[in-house]
Amino acid sequence: QVQVQESGPGLVKPSQTLSLTCTVSGGSITTNYYYWSWIRQPPGKGLEWMGAIAYSGSTYYSPSLKSRTSISRDTSKNRFTLQLSSVTPEDTAVYYCARQGDSGEYDYWGQGTQVTISS
């Protein structure tokens, strides 16, 4: 059973960089052909896909966030990290990490972590 768990600070100041880590257990992040995504949900809004890192290490980003987003991984610790720079209060959201298979479906999700951008 694959488990994914987000971790990181719950409060970030405006203009700073938000950094979250997703730790995966029960399966390797290098296993073909899975993609490991970051998804967020601002209050009162729908889910927004931010980006993903593939089993190969290739990265993909939402065009609207690409200039501020970086996703990397540590295969030795089986985890991947999101960095979102120059945050504003509009980046306040619940942030999720999730696994996506090559069929396109998300089959495992973290519980989500609330991140608030405020001074």
mmCIF file of N, CA and C in Angstrom:
data_model
loop_
_atom_site.group_PDB
_atom_site.id
_atom_site.type_symbol
_atom_site.label_atom_id
_atom_site.label_comp_id
_atom_site.label_asym_id
_atom_site.label_seq_id
_atom_site.Cartn_x
_atom_site.Cartn_y
_atom_site.Cartn_z
ATOM 1 N N GLN A 1 0.844 -1.191 0.000
ATOM 2 C CA GLN A 1 0.000 0.000 0.000
ATOM 3 C C GLN A 1 0.885 1.248 0.000
ATOM 4 N N VAL A 2 0.700 2.043 -1.029
ATOM 5 C CA VAL A 2 1.469 3.276 -1.141
ATOM 6 C C VAL A 2 0.867 4.336 -0.215
ATOM 7 N N GLN A 3 1.734 5.034 0.449
ATOM 8 C CA GLN A 3 1.305 6.166 1.273
ATOM 9 C C GLN A 3 2.146 7.381 0.905
ATOM 10 N N VAL A 4 1.493 8.530 0.853
ATOM 11 C CA VAL A 4 2.192 9.781 0.579
ATOM 12 C C VAL A 4 1.828 10.772 1.675
ATOM 13 N N GLN A 5 2.800 11.524 2.116
ATOM 14 C CA GLN A 5 2.591 12.418 3.244
ATOM 15 C C GLN A 5 3.307 13.742 3.016
ATOM 16 N N GLU A 6 2.523 14.823 3.054
ATOM 17 C CA GLU A 6 3.098 16.153 2.895
ATOM 18 C C GLU A 6 3.659 16.658 4.229
ATOM 19 N N SER A 7 4.676 17.469 4.164
ATOM 20 C CA SER A 7 5.208 18.115 5.357
ATOM 21 C C SER A 7 5.810 19.462 4.970
ATOM 22 N N GLY A 8 5.773 20.366 5.926
ATOM 23 C CA GLY A 8 6.322 21.693 5.682
ATOM 24 C C GLY A 8 5.679 22.714 6.593
ATOM 25 N N PRO A 9 6.113 23.958 6.502
ATOM 26 C CA PRO A 9 5.580 24.995 7.380
ATOM 27 C C PRO A 9 4.139 25.349 7.035
ATOM 28 N N GLY A 10 3.382 25.663 8.040
ATOM 29 C CA GLY A 10 1.993 26.037 7.829
ATOM 30 C C GLY A 10 1.803 27.525 7.568
ATOM 31 N N LEU A 11 2.840 28.287 7.835
ATOM 32 C CA LEU A 11 2.754 29.740 7.673
ATOM 33 C C LEU A 11 4.021 30.248 6.988
ATOM 34 N N VAL A 12 3.806 30.998 5.918
ATOM 35 C CA VAL A 12 4.917 31.561 5.158
ATOM 36 C C VAL A 12 4.641 33.047 4.942
ATOM 37 N N LYS A 13 5.656 33.854 5.018
ATOM 38 C CA LYS A 13 5.481 35.294 4.818
ATOM 39 C C LYS A 13 5.440 35.635 3.326
ATOM 40 N N PRO A 14 4.699 36.656 2.975
ATOM 41 C CA PRO A 14 4.680 37.107 1.575
ATOM 42 C C PRO A 14 6.089 37.412 1.073
ATOM 43 N N SER A 15 6.302 37.103 -0.192
ATOM 44 C CA SER A 15 7.558 37.272 -0.932
ATOM 45 C C SER A 15 8.575 36.167 -0.650
ATOM 46 N N GLN A 16 8.323 35.350 0.346
ATOM 47 C CA GLN A 16 9.252 34.262 0.637
ATOM 48 C C GLN A 16 8.975 33.054 -0.258
ATOM 49 N N THR A 17 9.785 32.024 -0.090
ATOM 50 C CA THR A 17 9.625 30.783 -0.853
ATOM 51 C C THR A 17 8.990 29.707 0.018
ATOM 52 N N LEU A 18 7.925 29.161 -0.490
ATOM 53 C CA LEU A 18 7.229 28.050 0.168
ATOM 54 C C LEU A 18 7.922 26.757 -0.233
ATOM 55 N N SER A 19 8.228 25.919 0.749
ATOM 56 C CA SER A 19 8.877 24.651 0.469
ATOM 57 C C SER A 19 8.136 23.532 1.187
ATOM 58 N N LEU A 20 7.671 22.560 0.429
ATOM 59 C CA LEU A 20 6.962 21.408 0.969
ATOM 60 C C LEU A 20 7.615 20.123 0.477
ATOM 61 N N THR A 21 7.561 19.115 1.310
ATOM 62 C CA THR A 21 8.115 17.810 0.970
ATOM 63 C C THR A 21 7.023 16.759 1.014
ATOM 64 N N CYS A 22 7.076 15.845 0.066
ATOM 65 C CA CYS A 22 6.165 14.704 0.036
ATOM 66 C C CYS A 22 7.000 13.440 0.194
ATOM 67 N N THR A 23 6.775 12.739 1.280
ATOM 68 C CA THR A 23 7.493 11.499 1.548
ATOM 69 C C THR A 23 6.612 10.323 1.156
ATOM 70 N N VAL A 24 7.192 9.418 0.392
ATOM 71 C CA VAL A 24 6.452 8.285 -0.146
ATOM 72 C C VAL A 24 6.930 7.001 0.518
ATOM 73 N N SER A 25 5.993 6.169 0.904
ATOM 74 C CA SER A 25 6.318 4.857 1.445
ATOM 75 C C SER A 25 5.465 3.815 0.749
ATOM 76 N N GLY A 26 5.971 2.583 0.732
ATOM 77 C CA GLY A 26 5.225 1.497 0.113
ATOM 78 C C GLY A 26 5.409 1.399 -1.386
ATOM 79 N N GLY A 27 6.243 2.254 -1.930
ATOM 80 C CA GLY A 27 6.499 2.235 -3.368
ATOM 81 C C GLY A 27 7.570 3.248 -3.709
ATOM 82 N N SER A 28 8.294 3.000 -4.772
ATOM 83 C CA SER A 28 9.392 3.896 -5.146
ATOM 84 C C SER A 28 8.936 4.977 -6.114
ATOM 85 N N ILE A 29 9.482 6.170 -5.940
ATOM 86 C CA ILE A 29 9.135 7.268 -6.841
ATOM 87 C C ILE A 29 9.802 7.106 -8.209
ATOM 88 N N THR A 30 10.654 6.095 -8.344
ATOM 89 C CA THR A 30 11.291 5.849 -9.640
ATOM 90 C C THR A 30 10.631 4.711 -10.409
ATOM 91 N N THR A 31 9.582 4.149 -9.848
ATOM 92 C CA THR A 31 8.891 3.040 -10.514
ATOM 93 C C THR A 31 8.182 3.520 -11.780
ATOM 94 N N ASN A 32 8.426 2.795 -12.907
ATOM 95 C CA ASN A 32 7.694 3.087 -14.147
ATOM 96 C C ASN A 32 6.204 2.881 -13.898
ATOM 97 N N TYR A 33 5.377 3.586 -14.405
ATOM 98 C CA TYR A 33 5.406 4.819 -15.163
ATOM 99 C C TYR A 33 4.586 5.848 -14.404
ATOM 100 N N TYR A 34 4.974 6.062 -13.152
ATOM 101 C CA TYR A 34 4.194 6.956 -12.309
ATOM 102 C C TYR A 34 4.729 8.386 -12.310
ATOM 103 N N TYR A 35 3.781 9.296 -12.075
ATOM 104 C CA TYR A 35 4.084 10.708 -11.974
ATOM 105 C C TYR A 35 3.655 11.179 -10.591
ATOM 106 N N TRP A 36 4.445 12.035 -10.015
ATOM 107 C CA TRP A 36 4.211 12.490 -8.647
ATOM 108 C C TRP A 36 3.927 13.990 -8.686
ATOM 109 N N SER A 37 2.700 14.305 -8.298
ATOM 110 C CA SER A 37 2.192 15.657 -8.521
ATOM 111 C C SER A 37 2.027 16.450 -7.239
ATOM 112 N N TRP A 38 2.036 17.769 -7.439
ATOM 113 C CA TRP A 38 1.609 18.709 -6.415
ATOM 114 C C TRP A 38 0.329 19.375 -6.915
ATOM 115 N N ILE A 39 -0.659 19.399 -6.053
ATOM 116 C CA ILE A 39 -1.977 19.949 -6.357
ATOM 117 C C ILE A 39 -2.395 20.787 -5.161
ATOM 118 N N ARG A 40 -3.057 21.900 -5.436
ATOM 119 C CA ARG A 40 -3.481 22.722 -4.308
ATOM 120 C C ARG A 40 -4.945 23.120 -4.450
ATOM 121 N N GLN A 41 -5.541 23.512 -3.338
ATOM 122 C CA GLN A 41 -6.920 23.967 -3.336
ATOM 123 C C GLN A 41 -7.042 25.205 -2.462
ATOM 124 N N PRO A 42 -7.139 26.368 -3.091
ATOM 125 C CA PRO A 42 -7.360 27.592 -2.317
ATOM 126 C C PRO A 42 -8.723 27.568 -1.658
ATOM 127 N N PRO A 43 -8.915 28.330 -0.617
ATOM 128 C CA PRO A 43 -10.214 28.323 0.067
ATOM 129 C C PRO A 43 -11.340 28.729 -0.865
ATOM 130 N N GLY A 44 -12.375 27.923 -0.908
ATOM 131 C CA GLY A 44 -13.541 28.217 -1.725
ATOM 132 C C GLY A 44 -13.372 27.977 -3.207
ATOM 133 N N LYS A 45 -12.239 27.381 -3.603
ATOM 134 C CA LYS A 45 -11.972 27.158 -5.023
ATOM 135 C C LYS A 45 -11.711 25.678 -5.297
ATOM 136 N N GLY A 46 -11.566 25.352 -6.550
ATOM 137 C CA GLY A 46 -11.326 23.976 -6.934
ATOM 138 C C GLY A 46 -9.859 23.593 -6.863
ATOM 139 N N LEU A 47 -9.604 22.345 -7.215
ATOM 140 C CA LEU A 47 -8.245 21.840 -7.224
ATOM 141 C C LEU A 47 -7.453 22.435 -8.395
ATOM 142 N N GLU A 48 -6.207 22.743 -8.122
ATOM 143 C CA GLU A 48 -5.319 23.285 -9.144
ATOM 144 C C GLU A 48 -4.057 22.444 -9.207
ATOM 145 N N TRP A 49 -3.817 21.851 -10.376
ATOM 146 C CA TRP A 49 -2.579 21.098 -10.572
ATOM 147 C C TRP A 49 -1.434 22.087 -10.734
ATOM 148 N N MET A 50 -0.359 21.856 -9.980
ATOM 149 C CA MET A 50 0.777 22.778 -10.018
ATOM 150 C C MET A 50 1.927 22.252 -10.860
ATOM 151 N N GLY A 51 2.157 20.954 -10.751
ATOM 152 C CA GLY A 51 3.264 20.381 -11.487
ATOM 153 C C GLY A 51 3.518 18.966 -11.029
ATOM 154 N N ALA A 52 4.461 18.308 -11.691
ATOM 155 C CA ALA A 52 4.757 16.924 -11.378
ATOM 156 C C ALA A 52 6.196 16.585 -11.729
ATOM 157 N N ILE A 53 6.669 15.530 -11.077
ATOM 158 C CA ILE A 53 7.959 14.957 -11.429
ATOM 159 C C ILE A 53 7.716 13.492 -11.779
ATOM 160 N N ALA A 54 8.258 13.090 -12.900
ATOM 161 C CA ALA A 54 8.012 11.742 -13.394
ATOM 162 C C ALA A 54 8.976 10.742 -12.773
ATOM 163 N N TYR A 55 8.670 9.471 -12.976
ATOM 164 C CA TYR A 55 9.532 8.386 -12.524
ATOM 165 C C TYR A 55 10.960 8.544 -13.060
ATOM 166 N N SER A 56 11.062 9.167 -14.217
ATOM 167 C CA SER A 56 12.355 9.373 -14.880
ATOM 168 C C SER A 56 13.107 10.570 -14.326
ATOM 169 N N GLY A 57 12.417 11.417 -13.593
ATOM 170 C CA GLY A 57 13.005 12.650 -13.097
ATOM 171 C C GLY A 57 12.622 13.876 -13.899
ATOM 172 N N SER A 58 11.943 13.674 -15.011
ATOM 173 C CA SER A 58 11.475 14.815 -15.799
ATOM 174 C C SER A 58 10.424 15.585 -15.017
ATOM 175 N N THR A 59 10.403 16.886 -15.232
ATOM 176 C CA THR A 59 9.445 17.723 -14.515
ATOM 177 C C THR A 59 8.500 18.430 -15.469
ATOM 178 N N TYR A 60 7.310 18.704 -14.976
ATOM 179 C CA TYR A 60 6.252 19.335 -15.747
ATOM 180 C C TYR A 60 5.577 20.355 -14.844
ATOM 181 N N TYR A 61 5.256 21.518 -15.409
ATOM 182 C CA TYR A 61 4.688 22.583 -14.598
ATOM 183 C C TYR A 61 3.464 23.198 -15.247
ATOM 184 N N SER A 62 2.567 23.671 -14.391
ATOM 185 C CA SER A 62 1.444 24.458 -14.883
ATOM 186 C C SER A 62 1.988 25.744 -15.499
ATOM 187 N N PRO A 63 1.518 26.091 -16.686
ATOM 188 C CA PRO A 63 2.015 27.319 -17.318
ATOM 189 C C PRO A 63 1.836 28.561 -16.456
ATOM 190 N N SER A 64 0.757 28.584 -15.700
ATOM 191 C CA SER A 64 0.476 29.777 -14.889
ATOM 192 C C SER A 64 1.401 29.898 -13.689
ATOM 193 N N LEU A 65 2.053 28.806 -13.312
ATOM 194 C CA LEU A 65 2.919 28.817 -12.130
ATOM 195 C C LEU A 65 4.374 28.525 -12.457
ATOM 196 N N LYS A 66 4.647 28.244 -13.715
ATOM 197 C CA LYS A 66 5.964 27.739 -14.098
ATOM 198 C C LYS A 66 7.112 28.642 -13.671
ATOM 199 N N SER A 67 6.893 29.940 -13.759
ATOM 200 C CA SER A 67 7.982 30.871 -13.448
ATOM 201 C C SER A 67 8.344 30.878 -11.970
ATOM 202 N N ARG A 68 7.439 30.364 -11.129
ATOM 203 C CA ARG A 68 7.680 30.406 -9.673
ATOM 204 C C ARG A 68 7.844 29.038 -9.044
ATOM 205 N N THR A 69 7.717 27.981 -9.840
ATOM 206 C CA THR A 69 7.642 26.633 -9.276
ATOM 207 C C THR A 69 8.855 25.792 -9.645
ATOM 208 N N SER A 70 9.293 25.008 -8.673
ATOM 209 C CA SER A 70 10.356 24.036 -8.914
ATOM 210 C C SER A 70 10.044 22.764 -8.133
ATOM 211 N N ILE A 71 10.124 21.644 -8.818
ATOM 212 C CA ILE A 71 9.913 20.348 -8.183
ATOM 213 C C ILE A 71 11.174 19.524 -8.357
ATOM 214 N N SER A 72 11.635 18.949 -7.265
ATOM 215 C CA SER A 72 12.837 18.120 -7.293
ATOM 216 C C SER A 72 12.590 16.870 -6.468
ATOM 217 N N ARG A 73 13.555 15.977 -6.489
ATOM 218 C CA ARG A 73 13.372 14.738 -5.741
ATOM 219 C C ARG A 73 14.679 14.275 -5.121
ATOM 220 N N ASP A 74 14.545 13.461 -4.098
ATOM 221 C CA ASP A 74 15.672 12.789 -3.451
ATOM 222 C C ASP A 74 15.347 11.306 -3.489
ATOM 223 N N THR A 75 15.903 10.604 -4.436
ATOM 224 C CA THR A 75 15.557 9.192 -4.589
ATOM 225 C C THR A 75 16.076 8.349 -3.423
ATOM 226 N N SER A 76 17.147 8.792 -2.778
ATOM 227 C CA SER A 76 17.684 8.030 -1.647
ATOM 228 C C SER A 76 16.727 8.045 -0.453
ATOM 229 N N LYS A 77 15.905 9.101 -0.398
ATOM 230 C CA LYS A 77 14.932 9.212 0.697
ATOM 231 C C LYS A 77 13.509 9.007 0.212
ATOM 232 N N ASN A 78 13.382 8.734 -1.076
ATOM 233 C CA ASN A 78 12.071 8.461 -1.678
ATOM 234 C C ASN A 78 11.079 9.591 -1.396
ATOM 235 N N ARG A 79 11.496 10.783 -1.702
ATOM 236 C CA ARG A 79 10.632 11.928 -1.485
ATOM 237 C C ARG A 79 10.854 12.979 -2.563
ATOM 238 N N PHE A 80 9.872 13.843 -2.718
ATOM 239 C CA PHE A 80 10.000 14.922 -3.679
ATOM 240 C C PHE A 80 9.516 16.217 -3.049
ATOM 241 N N THR A 81 10.021 17.305 -3.590
ATOM 242 C CA THR A 81 9.849 18.594 -2.938
ATOM 243 C C THR A 81 9.282 19.633 -3.896
ATOM 244 N N LEU A 82 8.433 20.475 -3.358
ATOM 245 C CA LEU A 82 7.886 21.617 -4.094
ATOM 246 C C LEU A 82 8.472 22.889 -3.530
ATOM 247 N N GLN A 83 8.915 23.762 -4.416
ATOM 248 C CA GLN A 83 9.288 25.107 -4.011
ATOM 249 C C GLN A 83 8.490 26.102 -4.852
ATOM 250 N N LEU A 84 7.842 27.027 -4.173
ATOM 251 C CA LEU A 84 7.053 28.065 -4.839
ATOM 252 C C LEU A 84 7.578 29.408 -4.348
ATOM 253 N N SER A 85 8.124 30.176 -5.245
ATOM 254 C CA SER A 85 8.787 31.420 -4.847
ATOM 255 C C SER A 85 7.840 32.614 -4.915
ATOM 256 N N SER A 86 8.255 33.684 -4.289
ATOM 257 C CA SER A 86 7.541 34.963 -4.337
ATOM 258 C C SER A 86 6.063 34.799 -4.007
ATOM 259 N N VAL A 87 5.788 34.131 -2.912
ATOM 260 C CA VAL A 87 4.389 33.824 -2.584
ATOM 261 C C VAL A 87 3.638 35.086 -2.164
ATOM 262 N N THR A 88 2.342 35.047 -2.412
ATOM 263 C CA THR A 88 1.419 36.100 -2.004
ATOM 264 C C THR A 88 0.268 35.447 -1.249
ATOM 265 N N PRO A 89 -0.602 36.240 -0.630
ATOM 266 C CA PRO A 89 -1.752 35.647 0.059
ATOM 267 C C PRO A 89 -2.613 34.783 -0.858
ATOM 268 N N GLU A 90 -2.562 35.026 -2.168
ATOM 269 C CA GLU A 90 -3.333 34.201 -3.105
ATOM 270 C C GLU A 90 -2.803 32.778 -3.202
ATOM 271 N N ASP A 91 -1.632 32.534 -2.670
ATOM 272 C CA ASP A 91 -1.082 31.183 -2.643
ATOM 273 C C ASP A 91 -1.522 30.411 -1.409
ATOM 274 N N THR A 92 -2.316 31.023 -0.557
ATOM 275 C CA THR A 92 -2.876 30.311 0.590
ATOM 276 C C THR A 92 -3.777 29.195 0.092
ATOM 277 N N ALA A 93 -3.535 27.984 0.574
ATOM 278 C CA ALA A 93 -4.276 26.825 0.063
ATOM 279 C C ALA A 93 -3.937 25.598 0.891
ATOM 280 N N VAL A 94 -4.711 24.561 0.667
ATOM 281 C CA VAL A 94 -4.320 23.231 1.120
ATOM 282 C C VAL A 94 -3.519 22.611 -0.022
ATOM 283 N N TYR A 95 -2.333 22.154 0.297
ATOM 284 C CA TYR A 95 -1.437 21.585 -0.707
ATOM 285 C C TYR A 95 -1.403 20.071 -0.545
ATOM 286 N N TYR A 96 -1.572 19.398 -1.678
ATOM 287 C CA TYR A 96 -1.579 17.943 -1.700
ATOM 288 C C TYR A 96 -0.460 17.422 -2.597
ATOM 289 N N CYS A 97 0.060 16.261 -2.233
ATOM 290 C CA CYS A 97 0.861 15.498 -3.188
ATOM 291 C C CYS A 97 0.090 14.234 -3.520
ATOM 292 N N ALA A 98 0.308 13.741 -4.725
ATOM 293 C CA ALA A 98 -0.469 12.608 -5.191
ATOM 294 C C ALA A 98 0.299 11.854 -6.265
ATOM 295 N N ARG A 99 -0.034 10.576 -6.405
ATOM 296 C CA ARG A 99 0.545 9.756 -7.455
ATOM 297 C C ARG A 99 -0.438 9.621 -8.610
ATOM 298 N N GLN A 100 0.099 9.748 -9.800
ATOM 299 C CA GLN A 100 -0.709 9.606 -11.001
ATOM 300 C C GLN A 100 -0.122 8.508 -11.865
ATOM 301 N N GLY A 101 -0.995 7.576 -12.270
ATOM 302 C CA GLY A 101 -0.539 6.516 -13.145
ATOM 303 C C GLY A 101 -0.556 6.953 -14.594
ATOM 304 N N ASP A 102 -0.047 6.094 -15.479
ATOM 305 C CA ASP A 102 0.015 6.492 -16.884
ATOM 306 C C ASP A 102 -1.360 6.524 -17.535
ATOM 307 N N SER A 103 -2.377 6.027 -16.809
ATOM 308 C CA SER A 103 -3.751 6.147 -17.305
ATOM 309 C C SER A 103 -4.301 7.545 -17.057
ATOM 310 N N GLY A 104 -3.576 8.318 -16.235
ATOM 311 C CA GLY A 104 -4.013 9.674 -15.939
ATOM 312 C C GLY A 104 -4.731 9.822 -14.624
ATOM 313 N N GLU A 105 -5.089 8.737 -14.016
ATOM 314 C CA GLU A 105 -5.836 8.805 -12.765
ATOM 315 C C GLU A 105 -4.893 8.937 -11.565
ATOM 316 N N TYR A 106 -5.368 9.699 -10.582
ATOM 317 C CA TYR A 106 -4.640 9.822 -9.325
ATOM 318 C C TYR A 106 -5.127 8.706 -8.396
ATOM 319 N N ASP A 107 -4.209 7.869 -7.947
ATOM 320 C CA ASP A 107 -4.648 6.742 -7.127
ATOM 321 C C ASP A 107 -4.270 6.853 -5.654
ATOM 322 N N TYR A 108 -3.282 7.661 -5.335
ATOM 323 C CA TYR A 108 -2.912 7.861 -3.941
ATOM 324 C C TYR A 108 -2.684 9.343 -3.687
ATOM 325 N N TRP A 109 -3.301 9.802 -2.591
ATOM 326 C CA TRP A 109 -3.214 11.202 -2.206
ATOM 327 C C TRP A 109 -2.719 11.310 -0.770
ATOM 328 N N GLY A 110 -1.987 12.396 -0.503
ATOM 329 C CA GLY A 110 -1.712 12.727 0.878
ATOM 330 C C GLY A 110 -2.940 13.346 1.515
ATOM 331 N N GLN A 111 -2.877 13.545 2.807
ATOM 332 C CA GLN A 111 -4.020 14.125 3.511
ATOM 333 C C GLN A 111 -4.132 15.624 3.284
ATOM 334 N N GLY A 112 -3.076 16.225 2.760
ATOM 335 C CA GLY A 112 -3.083 17.656 2.523
ATOM 336 C C GLY A 112 -2.507 18.420 3.700
ATOM 337 N N THR A 113 -1.884 19.531 3.384
ATOM 338 C CA THR A 113 -1.335 20.391 4.427
ATOM 339 C C THR A 113 -1.740 21.837 4.152
ATOM 340 N N GLN A 114 -2.265 22.487 5.153
ATOM 341 C CA GLN A 114 -2.686 23.874 5.016
ATOM 342 C C GLN A 114 -1.470 24.783 5.059
ATOM 343 N N VAL A 115 -1.369 25.649 4.059
ATOM 344 C CA VAL A 115 -0.314 26.659 4.051
ATOM 345 C C VAL A 115 -0.984 28.029 3.945
ATOM 346 N N THR A 116 -0.665 28.886 4.872
ATOM 347 C CA THR A 116 -1.196 30.245 4.888
ATOM 348 C C THR A 116 -0.070 31.224 4.618
ATOM 349 N N ILE A 117 -0.346 32.140 3.697
ATOM 350 C CA ILE A 117 0.631 33.183 3.385
ATOM 351 C C ILE A 117 0.179 34.461 4.076
ATOM 352 N N SER A 118 0.931 34.871 5.060
ATOM 353 C CA SER A 118 0.551 36.043 5.840
ATOM 354 C C SER A 118 1.766 36.591 6.566
ATOM 355 N N SER A 119 1.763 37.893 6.710
ATOM 356 C CA SER A 119 2.831 38.522 7.485
ATOM 357 C C SER A 119 2.489 38.555 8.962
#
